[in-house]
Amino acid sequence: MPIKSYLAHPKTGEKQALIDALSLFNECEIVPATNQDVVVVVTETSDDASDAALKEKIEQIESLKLLALVSGFNTPKN
């Protein structure tokens, strides 16, 4: 089960649009920074293929300027 955290940097003036777009994904938990123009995104998917597909969808968000991976790990299913 891949769990990853990202810093999502919005395009200028589009932080709320980015938050709204990320909120549409059930696999994402979103924590907007209160003092910076950045959003922390934690993703949890069932497998590597789902993780890659989700990352691709996130990267296609129009209001996203940069997506930076902060941490990631994969816990094997027992």
Short mmCIF file of C-alpha atoms in Angstrom, two decimals:
data_model
loop_
_atom_site.label_atom_id
_atom_site.label_comp_id
_atom_site.label_asym_id
_atom_site.label_seq_id
_atom_site.Cartn_x
_atom_site.Cartn_y
_atom_site.Cartn_z
CA MET A 1 0.00 0.00 0.00
CA PRO A 2 1.88 3.10 -1.19
CA ILE A 3 1.59 6.14 1.08
CA LYS A 4 3.24 9.35 -0.10
CA SER A 5 3.33 12.97 0.91
CA TYR A 6 3.81 15.87 -1.46
CA LEU A 7 4.10 19.63 -1.39
CA ALA A 8 1.77 20.99 -4.06
CA HIS A 9 2.64 24.50 -5.20
CA PRO A 10 -0.23 26.31 -6.94
CA LYS A 11 0.05 28.77 -9.76
CA THR A 12 -0.11 32.38 -8.59
CA GLY A 13 -3.50 33.17 -7.06
CA GLU A 14 -4.88 29.65 -7.62
CA LYS A 15 -4.40 28.00 -4.22
CA GLN A 16 -8.13 27.55 -3.61
CA ALA A 17 -8.65 26.13 -7.11
CA LEU A 18 -5.88 23.61 -6.41
CA ILE A 19 -7.43 22.66 -3.06
CA ASP A 20 -10.83 22.22 -4.72
CA ALA A 21 -9.37 20.01 -7.47
CA LEU A 22 -7.39 17.86 -5.04
CA SER A 23 -10.48 17.44 -2.87
CA LEU A 24 -12.11 15.45 -5.66
CA PHE A 25 -9.70 12.54 -5.14
CA ASN A 26 -10.72 10.09 -2.39
CA GLU A 27 -7.12 8.87 -2.08
CA CYS A 28 -5.86 12.33 -1.02
CA GLU A 29 -5.78 14.07 2.32
CA ILE A 30 -5.17 17.79 1.92
CA VAL A 31 -3.65 20.18 4.46
CA PRO A 32 -3.37 23.78 3.20
CA ALA A 33 -0.57 25.80 4.79
CA THR A 34 -1.82 28.86 6.60
CA ASN A 35 1.35 30.92 6.22
CA GLN A 36 2.60 29.86 2.78
CA ASP A 37 1.19 29.40 -0.70
CA VAL A 38 1.52 25.61 -0.58
CA VAL A 39 -0.67 22.57 0.07
CA VAL A 40 0.46 19.36 1.78
CA VAL A 41 -1.03 16.33 0.03
CA VAL A 42 -0.92 12.82 1.53
CA THR A 43 -1.92 10.00 -0.80
CA GLU A 44 -2.78 6.39 -0.01
CA THR A 45 -3.44 3.89 -2.78
CA SER A 46 -3.86 0.13 -2.95
CA ASP A 47 -0.92 -0.64 -5.26
CA ASP A 48 1.87 0.86 -7.35
CA ALA A 49 -0.27 1.06 -10.50
CA SER A 50 -2.99 3.01 -8.67
CA ASP A 51 -0.34 5.27 -7.17
CA ALA A 52 1.15 6.06 -10.58
CA ALA A 53 -2.31 6.73 -12.04
CA LEU A 54 -3.21 9.08 -9.17
CA LYS A 55 0.07 11.01 -9.49
CA GLU A 56 -0.56 11.44 -13.20
CA LYS A 57 -4.08 12.78 -12.53
CA ILE A 58 -2.75 15.21 -9.91
CA GLU A 59 -0.06 16.48 -12.27
CA GLN A 60 -2.75 17.30 -14.86
CA ILE A 61 -4.53 19.75 -12.53
CA GLU A 62 -4.51 23.13 -14.29
CA SER A 63 -3.88 25.18 -11.13
CA LEU A 64 -0.83 23.08 -10.12
CA LYS A 65 2.57 24.67 -10.71
CA LEU A 66 4.85 22.09 -9.04
CA LEU A 67 4.38 18.78 -7.21
CA ALA A 68 7.31 17.80 -4.98
CA LEU A 69 7.53 14.37 -3.32
CA VAL A 70 8.48 14.75 0.33
CA SER A 71 8.24 11.17 1.58
CA GLY A 72 7.00 7.85 0.33
CA PHE A 73 6.91 4.23 1.37
CA ASN A 74 5.18 1.05 0.38
CA THR A 75 3.77 -1.32 2.99
CA PRO A 76 3.29 -4.82 1.60
CA LYS A 77 -0.09 -6.44 2.19
CA ASN A 78 0.00 -9.38 4.63
#
